[in-house]
Coordinates of C-alpha atoms in Angstrom, one line a residue:
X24 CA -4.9 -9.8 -27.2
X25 CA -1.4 -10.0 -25.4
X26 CA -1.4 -6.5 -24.3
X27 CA -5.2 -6.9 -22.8
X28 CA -3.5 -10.5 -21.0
X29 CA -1.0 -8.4 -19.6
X30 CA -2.8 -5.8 -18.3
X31 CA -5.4 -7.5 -16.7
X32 CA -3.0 -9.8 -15.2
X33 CA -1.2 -7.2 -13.8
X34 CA -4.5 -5.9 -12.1
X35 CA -5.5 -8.8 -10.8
X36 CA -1.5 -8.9 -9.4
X37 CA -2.3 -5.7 -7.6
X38 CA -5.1 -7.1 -6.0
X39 CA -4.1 -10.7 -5.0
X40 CA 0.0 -10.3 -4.7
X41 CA -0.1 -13.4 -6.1
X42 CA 3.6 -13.9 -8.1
X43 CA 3.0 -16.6 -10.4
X44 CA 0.3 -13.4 -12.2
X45 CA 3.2 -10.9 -12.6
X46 CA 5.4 -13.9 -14.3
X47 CA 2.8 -14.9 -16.3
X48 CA 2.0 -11.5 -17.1
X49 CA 5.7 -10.4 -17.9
X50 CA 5.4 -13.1 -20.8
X51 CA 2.5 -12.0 -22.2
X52 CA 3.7 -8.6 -22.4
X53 CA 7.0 -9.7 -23.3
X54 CA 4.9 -11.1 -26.3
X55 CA 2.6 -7.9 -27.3
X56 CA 6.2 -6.2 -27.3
X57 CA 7.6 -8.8 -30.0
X58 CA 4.4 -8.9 -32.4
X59 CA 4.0 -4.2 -32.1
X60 CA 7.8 -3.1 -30.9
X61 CA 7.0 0.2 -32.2
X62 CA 4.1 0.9 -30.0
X63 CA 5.4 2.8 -26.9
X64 CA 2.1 1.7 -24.6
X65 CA 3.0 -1.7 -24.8
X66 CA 6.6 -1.1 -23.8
X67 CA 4.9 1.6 -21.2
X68 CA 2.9 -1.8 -20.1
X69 CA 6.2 -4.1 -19.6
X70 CA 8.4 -1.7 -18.0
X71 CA 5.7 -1.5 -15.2
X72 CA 5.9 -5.2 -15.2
X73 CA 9.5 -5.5 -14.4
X74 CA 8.9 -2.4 -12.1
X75 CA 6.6 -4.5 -9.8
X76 CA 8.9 -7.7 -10.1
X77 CA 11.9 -4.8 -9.0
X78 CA 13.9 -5.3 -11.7
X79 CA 14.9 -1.8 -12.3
X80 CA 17.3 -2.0 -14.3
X81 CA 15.0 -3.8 -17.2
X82 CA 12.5 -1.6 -16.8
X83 CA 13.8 1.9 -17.0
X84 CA 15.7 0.5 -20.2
X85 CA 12.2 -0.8 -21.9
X86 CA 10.7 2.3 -20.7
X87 CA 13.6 4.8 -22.1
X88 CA 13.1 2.4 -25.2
X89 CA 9.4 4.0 -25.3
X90 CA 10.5 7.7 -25.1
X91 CA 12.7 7.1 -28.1
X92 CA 9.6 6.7 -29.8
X93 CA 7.4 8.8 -28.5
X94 CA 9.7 11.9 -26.3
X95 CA 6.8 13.7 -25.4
X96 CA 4.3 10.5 -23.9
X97 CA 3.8 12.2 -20.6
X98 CA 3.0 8.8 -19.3
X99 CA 6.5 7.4 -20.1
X100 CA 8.1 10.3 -18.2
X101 CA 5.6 9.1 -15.0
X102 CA 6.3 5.4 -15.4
X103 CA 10.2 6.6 -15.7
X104 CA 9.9 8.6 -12.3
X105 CA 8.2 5.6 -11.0
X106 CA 11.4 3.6 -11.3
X107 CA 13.9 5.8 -10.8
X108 CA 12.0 6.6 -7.4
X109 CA 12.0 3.0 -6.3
X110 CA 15.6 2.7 -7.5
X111 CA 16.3 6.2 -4.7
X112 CA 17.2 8.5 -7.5
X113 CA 15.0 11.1 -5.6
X114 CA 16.1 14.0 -8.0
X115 CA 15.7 12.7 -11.2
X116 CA 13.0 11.0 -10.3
X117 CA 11.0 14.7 -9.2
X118 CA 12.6 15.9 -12.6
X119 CA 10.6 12.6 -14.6
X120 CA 7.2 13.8 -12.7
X121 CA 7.1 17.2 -13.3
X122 CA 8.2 16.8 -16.5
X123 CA 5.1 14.6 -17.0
X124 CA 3.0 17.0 -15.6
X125 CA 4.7 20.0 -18.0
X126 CA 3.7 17.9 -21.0
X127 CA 0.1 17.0 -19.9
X128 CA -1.0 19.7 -17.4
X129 CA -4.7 18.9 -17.3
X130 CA -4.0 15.3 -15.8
X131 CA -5.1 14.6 -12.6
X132 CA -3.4 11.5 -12.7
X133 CA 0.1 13.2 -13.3
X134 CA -0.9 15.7 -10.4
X135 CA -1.8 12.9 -8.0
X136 CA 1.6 11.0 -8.7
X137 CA 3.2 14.2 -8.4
X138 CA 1.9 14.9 -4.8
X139 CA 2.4 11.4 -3.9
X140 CA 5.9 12.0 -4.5
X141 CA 6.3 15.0 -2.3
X142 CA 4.0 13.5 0.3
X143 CA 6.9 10.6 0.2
X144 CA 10.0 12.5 0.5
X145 CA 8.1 14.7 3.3
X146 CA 7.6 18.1 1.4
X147 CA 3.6 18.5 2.4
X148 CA 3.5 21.9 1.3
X149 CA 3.6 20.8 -2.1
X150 CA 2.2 17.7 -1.9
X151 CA -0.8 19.4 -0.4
X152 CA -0.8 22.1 -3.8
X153 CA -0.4 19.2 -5.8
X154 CA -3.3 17.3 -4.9
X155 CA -5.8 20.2 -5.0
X156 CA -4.9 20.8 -8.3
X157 CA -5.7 17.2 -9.0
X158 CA -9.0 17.8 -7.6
X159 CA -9.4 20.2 -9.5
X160 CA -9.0 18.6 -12.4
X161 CA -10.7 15.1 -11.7
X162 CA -14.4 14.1 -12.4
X163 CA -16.7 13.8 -10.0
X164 CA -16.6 9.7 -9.5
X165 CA -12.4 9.5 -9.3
X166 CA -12.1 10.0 -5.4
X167 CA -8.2 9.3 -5.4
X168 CA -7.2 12.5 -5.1
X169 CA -9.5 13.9 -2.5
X170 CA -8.5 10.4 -0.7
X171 CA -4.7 11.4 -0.5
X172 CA -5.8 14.7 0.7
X173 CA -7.6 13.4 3.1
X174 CA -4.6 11.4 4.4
X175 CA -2.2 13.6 4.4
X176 CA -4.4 16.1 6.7
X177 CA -4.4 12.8 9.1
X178 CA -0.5 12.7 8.7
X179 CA -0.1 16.4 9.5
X180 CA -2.4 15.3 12.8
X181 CA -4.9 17.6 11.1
X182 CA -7.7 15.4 12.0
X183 CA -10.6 17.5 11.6
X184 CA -9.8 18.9 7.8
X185 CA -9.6 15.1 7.1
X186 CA -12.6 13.5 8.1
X187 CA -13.7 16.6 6.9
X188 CA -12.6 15.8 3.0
X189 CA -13.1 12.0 3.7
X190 CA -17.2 13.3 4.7
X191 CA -17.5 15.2 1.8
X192 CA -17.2 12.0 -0.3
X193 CA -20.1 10.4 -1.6
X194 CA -20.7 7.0 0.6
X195 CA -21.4 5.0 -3.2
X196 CA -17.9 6.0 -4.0
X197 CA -16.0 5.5 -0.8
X198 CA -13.1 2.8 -1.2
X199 CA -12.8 -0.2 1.5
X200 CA -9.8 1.7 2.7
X201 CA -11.9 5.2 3.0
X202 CA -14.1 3.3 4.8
X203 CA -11.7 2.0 7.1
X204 CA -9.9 5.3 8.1
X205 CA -13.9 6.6 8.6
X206 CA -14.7 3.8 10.8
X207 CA -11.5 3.7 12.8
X208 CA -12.0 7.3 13.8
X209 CA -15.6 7.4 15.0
X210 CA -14.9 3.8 16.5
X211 CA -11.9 5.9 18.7
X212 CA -14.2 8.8 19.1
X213 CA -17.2 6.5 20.8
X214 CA -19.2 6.7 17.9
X215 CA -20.2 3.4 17.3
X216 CA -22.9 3.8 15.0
X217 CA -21.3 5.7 13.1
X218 CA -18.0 3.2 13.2
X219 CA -20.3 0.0 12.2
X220 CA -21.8 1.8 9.1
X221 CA -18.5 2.4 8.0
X222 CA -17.5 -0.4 8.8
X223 CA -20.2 -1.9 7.3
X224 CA -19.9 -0.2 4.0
X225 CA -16.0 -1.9 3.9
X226 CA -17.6 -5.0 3.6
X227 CA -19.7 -4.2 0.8
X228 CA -17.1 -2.7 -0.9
X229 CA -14.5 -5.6 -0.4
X230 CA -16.4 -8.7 1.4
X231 CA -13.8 -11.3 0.8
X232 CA -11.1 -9.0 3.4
X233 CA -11.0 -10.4 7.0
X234 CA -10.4 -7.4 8.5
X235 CA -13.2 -5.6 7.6
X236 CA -15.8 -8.2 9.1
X237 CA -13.0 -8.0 12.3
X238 CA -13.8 -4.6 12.5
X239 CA -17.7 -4.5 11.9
X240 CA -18.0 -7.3 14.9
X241 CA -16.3 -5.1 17.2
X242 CA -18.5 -2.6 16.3
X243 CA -21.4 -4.0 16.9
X244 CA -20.2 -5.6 20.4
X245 CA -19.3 -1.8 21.8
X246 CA -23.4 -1.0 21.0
X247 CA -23.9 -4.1 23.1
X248 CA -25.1 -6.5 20.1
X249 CA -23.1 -9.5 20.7
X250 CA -24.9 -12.2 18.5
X251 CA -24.2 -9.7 15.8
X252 CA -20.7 -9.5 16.4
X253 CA -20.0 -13.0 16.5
X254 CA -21.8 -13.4 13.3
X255 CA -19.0 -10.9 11.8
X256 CA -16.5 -12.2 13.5
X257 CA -17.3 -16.1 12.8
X258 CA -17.5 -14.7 8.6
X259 CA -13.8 -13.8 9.4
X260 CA -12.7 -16.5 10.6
X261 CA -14.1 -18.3 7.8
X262 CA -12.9 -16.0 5.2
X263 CA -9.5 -15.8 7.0
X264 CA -9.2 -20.0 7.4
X265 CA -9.9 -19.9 3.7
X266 CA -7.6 -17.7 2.5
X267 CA -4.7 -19.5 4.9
X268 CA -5.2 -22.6 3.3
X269 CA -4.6 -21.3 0.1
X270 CA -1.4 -19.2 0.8
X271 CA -0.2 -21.1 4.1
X272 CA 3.1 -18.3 4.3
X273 CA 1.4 -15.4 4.3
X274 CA 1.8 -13.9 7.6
X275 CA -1.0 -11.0 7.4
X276 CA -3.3 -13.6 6.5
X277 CA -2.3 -16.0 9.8
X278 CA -2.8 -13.3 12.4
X279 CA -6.1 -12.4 10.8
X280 CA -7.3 -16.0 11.4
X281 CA -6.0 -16.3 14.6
X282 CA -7.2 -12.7 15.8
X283 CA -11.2 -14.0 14.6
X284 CA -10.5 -17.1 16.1
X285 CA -9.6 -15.4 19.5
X286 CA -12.6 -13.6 19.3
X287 CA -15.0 -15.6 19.0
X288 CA -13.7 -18.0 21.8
X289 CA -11.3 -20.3 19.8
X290 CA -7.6 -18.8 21.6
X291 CA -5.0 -22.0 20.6
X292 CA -4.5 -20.2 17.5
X293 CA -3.9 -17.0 19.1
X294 CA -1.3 -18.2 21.2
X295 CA -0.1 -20.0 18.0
X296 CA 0.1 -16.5 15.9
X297 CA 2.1 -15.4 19.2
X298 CA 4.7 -17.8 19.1
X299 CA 5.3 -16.9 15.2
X300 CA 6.3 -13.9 16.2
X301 CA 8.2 -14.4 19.3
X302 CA 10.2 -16.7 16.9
X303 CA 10.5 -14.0 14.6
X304 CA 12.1 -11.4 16.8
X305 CA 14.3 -14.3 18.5
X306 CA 15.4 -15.5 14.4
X307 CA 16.2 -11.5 14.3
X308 CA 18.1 -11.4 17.3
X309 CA 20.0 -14.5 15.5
X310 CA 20.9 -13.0 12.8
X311 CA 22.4 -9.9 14.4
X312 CA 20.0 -7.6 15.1
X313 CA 19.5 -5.7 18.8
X314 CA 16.4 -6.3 21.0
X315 CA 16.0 -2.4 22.1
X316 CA 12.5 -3.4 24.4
X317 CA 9.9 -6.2 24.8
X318 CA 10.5 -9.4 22.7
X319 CA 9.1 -11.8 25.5
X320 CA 5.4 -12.6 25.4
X321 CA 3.2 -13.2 28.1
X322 CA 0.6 -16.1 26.8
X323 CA -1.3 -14.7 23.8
X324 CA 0.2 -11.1 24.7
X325 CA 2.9 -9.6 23.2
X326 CA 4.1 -6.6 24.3
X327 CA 5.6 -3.6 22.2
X328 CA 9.2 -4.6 20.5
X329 CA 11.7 -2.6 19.2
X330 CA 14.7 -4.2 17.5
X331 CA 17.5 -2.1 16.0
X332 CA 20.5 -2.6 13.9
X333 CA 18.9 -5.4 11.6
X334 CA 21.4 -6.4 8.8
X335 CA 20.2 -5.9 5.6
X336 CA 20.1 -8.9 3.6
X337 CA 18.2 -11.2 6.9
X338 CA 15.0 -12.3 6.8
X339 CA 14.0 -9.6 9.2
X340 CA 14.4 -6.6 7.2
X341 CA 12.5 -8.1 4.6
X342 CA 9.5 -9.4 6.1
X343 CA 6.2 -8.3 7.6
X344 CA 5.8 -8.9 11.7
X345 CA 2.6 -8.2 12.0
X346 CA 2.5 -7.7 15.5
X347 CA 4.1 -4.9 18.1
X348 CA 7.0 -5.0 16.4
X349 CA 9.0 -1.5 15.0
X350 CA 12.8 -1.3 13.7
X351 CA 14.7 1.2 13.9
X352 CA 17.5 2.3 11.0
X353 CA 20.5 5.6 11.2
X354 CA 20.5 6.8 7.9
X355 CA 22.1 10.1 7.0
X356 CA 20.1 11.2 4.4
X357 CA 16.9 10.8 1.7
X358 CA 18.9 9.1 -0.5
X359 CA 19.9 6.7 1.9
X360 CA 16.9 5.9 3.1
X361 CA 14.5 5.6 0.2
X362 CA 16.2 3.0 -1.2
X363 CA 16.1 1.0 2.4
X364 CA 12.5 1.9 2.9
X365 CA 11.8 0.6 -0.2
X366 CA 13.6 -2.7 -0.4
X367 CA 11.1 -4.7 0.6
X368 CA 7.7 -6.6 -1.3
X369 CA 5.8 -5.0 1.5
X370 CA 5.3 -2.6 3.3
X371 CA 2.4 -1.2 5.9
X372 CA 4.0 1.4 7.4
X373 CA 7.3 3.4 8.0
X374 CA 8.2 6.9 9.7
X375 CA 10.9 9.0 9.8
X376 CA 11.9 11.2 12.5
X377 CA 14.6 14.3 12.1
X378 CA 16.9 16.0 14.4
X379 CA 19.6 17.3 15.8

């Protein structure tokens, strides 16, 4: 009964983000641990725990802990790689996955996390072989693999191969996020139709997301059905003022509101999501960091910002912007810079860029 607590607390974590679920499920797994210590899963189960809270340290233990049990769990060995990943052990981490994959070569699932590794640390070749073999090997409903292919054929500006794969899915098994990417790209391509069924089908998927009705209402205004979109755009707001309420310092969440709001005619609280973050870049700027370009807005527009040199233990290279807002970091190498790409409980979207 504890493990089953854990675990679906832990899911209902990786939905919600909520912290108070991964505390209370780290107890309850802390429990299922203490009644069965012998049972590796279990230990498999809190390790991941103390993975998501980043406490590294605790968790690679408890999962090293399992292995002694059980050497050859190939599950262990992925959970392991997991960690030591996060922790910016790049090598032993690619040791841990393939390792995993050795033991247990007709998982998908060890295949998927294995080209998600080399997608990460920028080797697409094999990230690419990686997740066709995990194809491969997947059913016919499990889409994640084809997914990641997808994306990575977008990262490698490959844009045709990946709306290709994304097509190829069945619509009653596209995630909110397939959806997305689907509707984004017809939306930019003047396919509007096209955009709001995507759209559309995001919203069925995942109704209680903000963005999604943001999307679908603008949409339906570019085919010139305006009632429609305010509709959409009015369930936004109400979804986004909801959702506010409830978790006041989420930033994500505050833009979203103010965005809908905007749209439908209500701009205060667009102006007020502006001066958030003008007061964020100028609290960076405090703390040390160096305004590169923009940083000033002009009523509810804010133009695109570029700060460099952010300290690492200030607010700013911890937290989200949400907004026009990119920092630069020097590193000299992978293992300096997983470990600073990774410090962080977010995380929406990073680049690197190589040279001479």
């Amino acid at each position: 009964a504890w493990a089953g607590l854990a675990r679906s607390l832990e899911e209902r974590w990786t939905q919600e983000r909520e912290p108070a679920l991964l505390e209370e499920a780290a107890e309850a797994a802390e429990r299922a641990v203490s009644l069965q210590p012998d049972v590796p899963d279990l230990r498999i189960v809190q390790a991941r725990i103390a993975r998501h809270r980043g406490r590294y340290e605790d968790a690679e233990e408890t999962v090293r802990r399992a292995l002694e049990i059980n050497p050859d769990l190939a599950v262990a060995h992925r959970e392991l790689a997991q960690i030591l990943q996060e922790k910016g052990d790049v090598e032993a981490a690619e040791s841990a996955y393939r390792w995993a994959v050795e033991l247990r070569p007709g998982s998908w699932r060890d295949w998927n996390h294995l080209g998600a590794f080399f997608w990460e640390t920028g080797r697409y070749e094999q990230a690419e072989q990686a997740f066709v073999r995990a194809v491969e090997l997947s059913p016919e409903e499990v889409i994640r693999p084809r997914e990641n292919l997808g994306t990575l054929a977008l990262v490698q500006d490959q844009t045709s191969e990946a709306i290709r794969i994304f097509e190829e899915i069945p619509a009653n098994l596209r995630t909110a996020s397939l959806a997305t990417n689907l509707g984004t790209h017809y939306f930019f391509q003047g396919h509007y139709d096209a955009a709001a069924e995507s759209f559309g089908q995001a919203t069925e998927i995942q109704p209680a997301e903000p963005l999604h009705w943001l999307n679908l209402g603008d949409a339906q205004q570019a085919l010139g059905d305006s009632r429609a979109a305010v509709e959409s755009w009015q369930r936004a707001v109400s979804l986004a003022t909801a959702q506010a309420a409830d978790n006041p310092g989420n930033l994500r969440i505050g833009v979203l509101e103010a965005l809908a709001l905007a749209k439908t005619g209500a701009c205060s609280r667009a102006l007020a999501a502006a001066d958030r973050l003008e007061e964020q870049v100028k609290r960076a700027v405090d703390h040390g960091a160096r305004l590169v370009h923009g940083g000033t807005r002009n009523g509810a527009f804010f133009p695109t910002t570029v700060l460099t040199d952010v300290p690492p233990d200030t607010p700013a290279s911890k937290e989200e912007f949400f907004g026009p807002v990119a920092q630069g970091y020097v590193v000299q190498d992978d293992h300096e810079a997983v470990p600073l790409a990774t410090d962080s409980n977010f995380g929406l979207a990073s680049a690197i860029s190589a040279g001479g």
